[in-house]
């Protein structure tokens, strides 16, 4: 009696106990779902000790959270009518009263800087004292703003008349649920009320706003994916099996698997991100093929001899072992993400691996147990095993493998050459907003602010003068000005904001507000203008936004458009060249940072690590093959049909300009881990048939093709349409992931059903070594049982 025969006996004898344990575990995992929470910060793709992260943390330590800005914009000439102008300013006043808001900056908050000659200091006064009630007052404010206050350009207005209001959230709530509550329950209703009352469209953006709407979209889509995956797999399953009973059992298994998936997310304390949200639907898609193999085998056995107990025992003992191997290889493909130094991917890998093993256990236990309570399938439920069209497909594959092996090999070589050409055309890309839903209003608003104000993703430059009060030296300010002038040459970056803007404004104020003096002071002007600044520091408090309390550190803030890593590298190289020239190493330390830059650097880091991850997956699966077959030739033969689809997918990405980015790089590890399952099922049956056919390769290959071909076809179609569900997403990355994995798995099916048998037949003399086969003792895949009875 083999190990798997014992397992089968235990499951079927203790079916009530097994079901009770499943119910208890499911109930306990349901209680863990209350701990599920959404991610309230951007995914950090870099390890915490990476130099880019260390620089970013240093910046945060000095100046605090930089991603706390929400911006409102309006581009409409009627905004300068009295009622609409006042209503626009009232939005900021009302929001300023919320505890979640630190402060707001709108036209109503504009402070004019004036020189007080008597006290030799600068004083600030409002642009207008009372709410304007006449159109001429508005026109006067408009003239002051657009013609005499260049300090506020690109902060509250641009040259085309677009107005902007800045809302700075309390930094303590930026990465908490309170941020989402404020945006959904306070900010959005307030804006909608204004739009309705004034017939104006308000554009809203800023990282806190984008992250909130993005998280909501992820949550909405997750349920769409779960329901979509259940529906499409159920329809396909029923189409193949024509059995409500089989379809119900399969949906029950994957339904429990989804509950376990949500439970594990809560149990492990992970946040719901764009990746972890894919786990529940992924489990449905991966779980259904397990059910296909188990139910198909059960029905084949029933058709053979009509003995239910014997059929169920053989389902567990024969298919259970091969299915275990396939699920372990799939889980291994995902588990390699654990070795990537990215928390986001590590969590995804751990969750996927645990749930893949879980869905296998559930299928192996629930399907035979439920069938044991039911009568034998009727003849109409077994008719699909004799479908003419399916038989024709299998016969066509057999004919191709028998007579057209040279054609298969020539086609393979041509595909490899074309794929290599496409491979060299792949580009690398990565940005915070590239994969965001382009049909959503918040994405259109991002593009609006890119067009009007130069971008919304902050890029920070931190200048360390290494001396207290070193920032306010005129020589330092001039060095910073050279860097600012370089930034302004890039259309991908917005006009920078820094202490230089305030110093220029101070000179303008000193010369009675004349805008032509909005420039850095000369060496001669510096002493008396700076003496005014020193005397007024306590009154204005404007300096603290740009310079730290010691005067050692300064920040230059610009905003980036949605650019890829290649453009960012060019920009960074040019800025670094200016930094190297203007800021000598011994006297200054200058670094570029900000959320957008951290993400772009994280993309490059991630791609390097995922190449290692894929290599590790291939190595692990090679070790599995070596352990199972004890033959170097078999390792090579089993890997070639699974590497080919990956190469073809990479080629397609190059030809169709689908870039390598965090979402698409996952395709290769996921697809490889799943596609190798078909190889294992085929080779498992092939080994059994070798024994039955006295080590003759040809009959063994054809017999394996006939029996496993149907199941492999069914599972590949289920997987194809299951992953295709992800293409209904509004996230570009999820669409690419679903589409590319679907195509790769379809290609893998063709490769495993045509190329794999062809390779086995071509190398039959090298692999059909009786001594090697006997050395394995067939512990992995036992020979056909009941040989003696026959």
Coordinates of C-alpha atoms in Angstrom, one line a residue, residues 150-449:
X150 CA 5.3 87.1 -9.3
X151 CA 6.0 85.3 -6.0
X152 CA 2.6 83.5 -6.2
X153 CA 3.0 82.5 -9.9
X154 CA 2.7 78.7 -10.3
X155 CA 1.6 78.6 -6.6
X156 CA -1.9 80.2 -6.8
X157 CA -2.1 81.2 -10.5
X158 CA -0.5 80.7 -13.9
X159 CA -0.1 83.1 -16.9
X160 CA -3.3 81.8 -18.6
X161 CA -5.6 82.8 -15.7
X162 CA -6.0 79.4 -14.1
X163 CA -6.4 79.7 -10.3
X164 CA -5.2 77.2 -7.7
X165 CA -5.9 76.7 -4.0
X166 CA -3.5 74.7 -1.9
X167 CA -4.8 72.7 1.1
X168 CA -2.1 71.4 3.4
X169 CA -3.3 68.4 5.5
X170 CA -2.2 67.8 9.0
X171 CA 1.0 65.7 8.5
X172 CA 0.0 63.3 11.3
X173 CA -3.1 62.1 9.3
X174 CA -1.6 61.8 5.8
X175 CA -1.0 58.0 6.1
X176 CA -4.0 57.1 8.2
X177 CA -7.7 56.3 7.6
X178 CA -8.6 59.8 8.8
X179 CA -7.2 61.2 5.5
X180 CA -9.6 59.0 3.5
X181 CA -12.6 60.0 5.7
X182 CA -11.8 63.7 5.3
X183 CA -11.5 63.5 1.5
X184 CA -14.6 61.3 1.0
X185 CA -16.9 62.9 3.6
X186 CA -15.7 66.6 3.7
X187 CA -13.6 67.6 0.7
X188 CA -15.5 65.9 -2.2
X189 CA -19.0 67.0 -0.9
X190 CA -17.8 70.5 -0.5
X191 CA -16.4 70.7 -4.0
X192 CA -19.5 69.1 -5.5
X193 CA -21.7 71.7 -3.7
X194 CA -19.5 74.5 -5.2
X195 CA -19.6 73.0 -8.7
X196 CA -23.4 72.7 -8.6
X197 CA -24.0 76.2 -7.2
X198 CA -21.6 78.0 -9.6
X199 CA -21.7 75.8 -12.7
X200 CA -17.9 75.4 -12.7
X201 CA -15.7 72.4 -12.9
X202 CA -13.1 72.1 -10.1
X203 CA -10.0 70.1 -10.7
X204 CA -8.6 68.2 -7.7
X205 CA -5.3 66.6 -7.3
X206 CA -2.3 66.0 -5.0
X207 CA -0.9 62.8 -3.6
X208 CA -3.3 62.4 -0.6
X209 CA -6.3 62.8 -2.9
X210 CA -4.9 60.5 -5.6
X211 CA -4.0 57.8 -3.1
X212 CA -7.5 57.9 -1.5
X213 CA -9.4 57.5 -4.8
X214 CA -6.9 54.9 -6.0
X215 CA -7.4 52.8 -2.8
X216 CA -11.2 53.0 -3.2
X217 CA -10.8 51.9 -6.8
X218 CA -8.7 48.9 -5.8
X219 CA -11.4 47.8 -3.2
X220 CA -14.2 48.2 -5.8
X221 CA -12.3 46.2 -8.4
X222 CA -11.3 43.4 -6.1
X223 CA -14.9 42.4 -5.6
X224 CA -15.5 42.8 -9.4
X225 CA -12.5 40.4 -10.0
X226 CA -13.8 37.9 -7.5
X227 CA -17.3 37.8 -8.9
X228 CA -16.0 38.0 -12.5
X229 CA -13.6 35.1 -12.0
X230 CA -16.3 33.0 -10.3
X231 CA -18.8 33.7 -13.1
X232 CA -16.4 33.0 -16.0
X233 CA -14.9 29.9 -14.6
X234 CA -18.3 28.5 -13.6
X235 CA -19.6 29.1 -17.2
X236 CA -16.6 27.5 -18.8
X237 CA -16.6 24.6 -16.3
X238 CA -20.3 23.9 -16.9
X239 CA -19.7 24.1 -20.7
X240 CA -17.0 21.4 -20.5
X241 CA -18.6 19.1 -17.9
X242 CA -22.4 19.8 -18.5
X243 CA -23.0 19.1 -14.8
X244 CA -24.6 21.4 -12.2
X245 CA -23.3 19.1 -9.5
X246 CA -19.6 19.3 -10.6
X247 CA -19.9 23.1 -11.1
X248 CA -21.5 23.6 -7.7
X249 CA -18.7 21.5 -6.0
X250 CA -16.0 23.5 -7.8
X251 CA -17.5 26.9 -6.8
X252 CA -17.9 25.7 -3.2
X253 CA -14.1 24.8 -3.1
X254 CA -12.9 28.1 -4.6
X255 CA -15.5 30.0 -2.5
X256 CA -14.0 28.6 0.7
X257 CA -10.5 29.3 -0.8
X258 CA -11.5 33.0 -1.3
X259 CA -12.7 33.2 2.3
X260 CA -9.3 31.7 3.4
X261 CA -7.5 34.2 1.2
X262 CA -9.2 37.2 2.9
X263 CA -8.7 35.5 6.3
X264 CA -4.9 35.1 5.7
X265 CA -4.6 38.8 4.6
X266 CA -6.2 39.8 8.0
X267 CA -4.3 37.2 10.0
X268 CA -0.9 38.2 8.7
X269 CA -1.8 41.9 9.2
X270 CA -1.1 42.9 5.6
X271 CA -2.6 45.9 3.9
X272 CA -4.7 45.7 0.8
X273 CA -2.6 47.0 -2.1
X274 CA -3.0 46.7 -5.9
X275 CA -1.1 43.4 -5.7
X276 CA -2.6 41.8 -2.5
X277 CA -6.1 42.6 -3.9
X278 CA -5.3 40.2 -6.8
X279 CA -4.9 37.2 -4.4
X280 CA -8.6 36.2 -4.0
X281 CA -9.4 36.1 -7.7
X282 CA -6.0 34.5 -8.4
X283 CA -7.0 31.7 -6.0
X284 CA -10.2 31.1 -8.0
X285 CA -8.3 30.9 -11.3
X286 CA -5.7 28.6 -9.9
X287 CA -8.1 26.5 -7.8
X288 CA -10.4 25.6 -10.7
X289 CA -7.8 23.6 -12.6
X290 CA -7.3 21.4 -9.5
X291 CA -11.0 20.7 -9.6
X292 CA -10.8 19.9 -13.4
X293 CA -8.2 17.3 -12.9
X294 CA -9.8 15.7 -9.9
X295 CA -13.4 15.6 -11.3
X296 CA -12.2 14.5 -14.7
X297 CA -10.3 11.6 -13.2
X298 CA -13.3 10.6 -11.0
X299 CA -15.6 10.5 -14.0
X300 CA -13.0 8.6 -16.1
X301 CA -12.8 6.0 -13.4
X302 CA -16.6 5.7 -12.9
X303 CA -16.9 5.2 -16.7
X304 CA -14.3 2.4 -16.6
X305 CA -15.7 0.3 -13.8
X306 CA -18.6 2.0 -12.1
X307 CA -17.2 1.4 -8.5
X308 CA -17.5 4.7 -6.6
X309 CA -15.2 3.8 -3.6
X310 CA -12.5 2.6 -6.0
X311 CA -12.9 5.7 -8.2
X312 CA -12.6 8.1 -5.2
X313 CA -9.6 6.2 -3.8
X314 CA -7.9 6.4 -7.3
X315 CA -8.7 10.1 -7.6
X316 CA -6.8 10.9 -4.4
X317 CA -3.9 8.4 -4.9
X318 CA -3.2 9.1 -8.5
X319 CA -4.2 12.7 -9.2
X320 CA -3.6 13.9 -5.7
X321 CA 0.2 13.2 -5.9
X322 CA 0.6 14.9 -9.3
X323 CA -1.6 17.8 -8.3
X324 CA 0.5 18.3 -5.1
X325 CA 3.6 18.6 -7.3
X326 CA 2.0 21.1 -9.6
X327 CA 0.7 23.2 -6.8
X328 CA 4.1 23.2 -5.1
X329 CA 5.8 24.3 -8.3
X330 CA 3.2 27.1 -8.7
X331 CA 3.6 28.1 -5.1
X332 CA 7.4 28.1 -5.6
X333 CA 7.1 30.5 -8.5
X334 CA 5.3 32.9 -6.2
X335 CA 7.4 32.1 -3.2
X336 CA 10.5 33.4 -5.0
X337 CA 9.1 37.0 -4.4
X338 CA 10.0 36.4 -0.8
X339 CA 13.6 36.8 -1.7
X340 CA 13.0 40.2 -3.3
X341 CA 13.9 43.0 -1.0
X342 CA 10.6 44.7 -1.4
X343 CA 7.9 44.5 1.3
X344 CA 5.1 44.9 -1.3
X345 CA 6.3 41.9 -3.4
X346 CA 7.3 39.8 -0.3
X347 CA 3.8 40.1 1.1
X348 CA 2.3 39.2 -2.3
X349 CA 4.6 36.1 -2.6
X350 CA 3.9 34.9 1.0
X351 CA 0.1 35.3 0.6
X352 CA 0.0 33.7 -2.9
X353 CA 2.1 30.7 -1.8
X354 CA 0.1 30.0 1.4
X355 CA -3.2 30.2 -0.5
X356 CA -2.1 28.1 -3.5
X357 CA -1.2 25.2 -1.1
X358 CA -4.5 25.9 0.8
X359 CA -6.7 25.6 -2.3
X360 CA -5.0 22.3 -3.2
X361 CA -5.7 20.9 0.2
X362 CA -9.3 22.1 0.1
X363 CA -9.9 20.6 -3.4
X364 CA -8.3 17.3 -2.4
X365 CA -10.4 17.0 0.7
X366 CA -13.8 18.5 -0.3
X367 CA -14.2 17.1 -3.8
X368 CA -13.9 13.3 -3.0
X369 CA -15.8 13.7 0.3
X370 CA -18.8 15.5 -1.3
X371 CA -18.9 12.9 -4.2
X372 CA -18.8 10.1 -1.6
X373 CA -22.2 11.4 -0.3
X374 CA -23.7 11.6 -3.8
X375 CA -24.9 9.0 -6.2
X376 CA -22.7 8.0 -9.2
X377 CA -22.7 10.5 -12.1
X378 CA -25.3 9.7 -14.7
X379 CA -24.4 8.8 -18.3
X380 CA -25.2 12.3 -19.6
X381 CA -22.6 13.7 -17.2
X382 CA -19.9 11.4 -18.7
X383 CA -20.7 12.3 -22.3
X384 CA -18.2 15.1 -22.4
X385 CA -15.4 12.4 -22.1
X386 CA -16.5 11.3 -25.6
X387 CA -17.1 14.6 -27.2
X388 CA -16.3 14.4 -30.9
X389 CA -14.7 17.8 -31.2
X390 CA -12.5 17.2 -28.2
X391 CA -11.5 13.8 -29.6
X392 CA -10.7 15.5 -32.9
X393 CA -8.4 18.0 -31.2
X394 CA -6.5 15.3 -29.3
X395 CA -6.3 13.2 -32.6
X396 CA -4.9 16.3 -34.4
X397 CA -2.3 16.8 -31.7
X398 CA -1.3 13.1 -32.0
X399 CA -1.0 13.3 -35.8
X400 CA 1.2 16.5 -35.5
X401 CA 3.5 14.8 -33.0
X402 CA 3.7 11.6 -35.1
X403 CA 4.2 13.1 -38.5
X404 CA 5.0 16.8 -38.3
X405 CA 7.8 16.9 -35.6
X406 CA 10.2 18.7 -38.1
X407 CA 7.6 21.3 -38.7
X408 CA 7.1 21.8 -35.0
X409 CA 10.8 22.3 -34.5
X410 CA 11.1 24.7 -37.4
X411 CA 8.2 26.7 -36.1
X412 CA 9.8 26.8 -32.7
X413 CA 13.1 28.1 -34.1
X414 CA 11.3 30.8 -36.1
X415 CA 9.3 31.8 -33.0
X416 CA 12.6 32.0 -30.9
X417 CA 14.2 34.3 -33.6
X418 CA 11.2 36.6 -33.8
X419 CA 10.9 36.7 -30.0
X420 CA 14.5 37.6 -29.6
X421 CA 14.0 40.6 -32.0
X422 CA 11.0 41.7 -30.0
X423 CA 12.9 41.2 -26.7
X424 CA 15.6 43.8 -27.7
X425 CA 12.8 46.4 -28.3
X426 CA 11.4 46.2 -24.7
X427 CA 11.8 49.5 -22.8
X428 CA 11.7 50.0 -19.0
X429 CA 9.2 52.4 -17.5
X430 CA 7.9 53.3 -14.1
X431 CA 5.9 56.2 -12.6
X432 CA 3.5 56.7 -9.7
X433 CA 0.5 57.3 -12.0
X434 CA 1.3 55.4 -15.2
X435 CA -0.9 52.4 -14.3
X436 CA -3.7 54.5 -12.7
X437 CA -7.2 54.3 -14.3
X438 CA -7.1 56.7 -17.3
X439 CA -10.9 56.9 -17.6
X440 CA -11.3 58.2 -14.0
X441 CA -11.8 61.9 -13.4
X442 CA -8.9 62.0 -10.9
X443 CA -6.5 60.9 -13.6
X444 CA -7.8 63.5 -16.0
X445 CA -7.3 66.1 -13.3
X446 CA -3.6 65.0 -12.9
X447 CA -3.2 65.7 -16.6
X448 CA -4.9 69.1 -16.2
X449 CA -2.4 70.1 -13.5

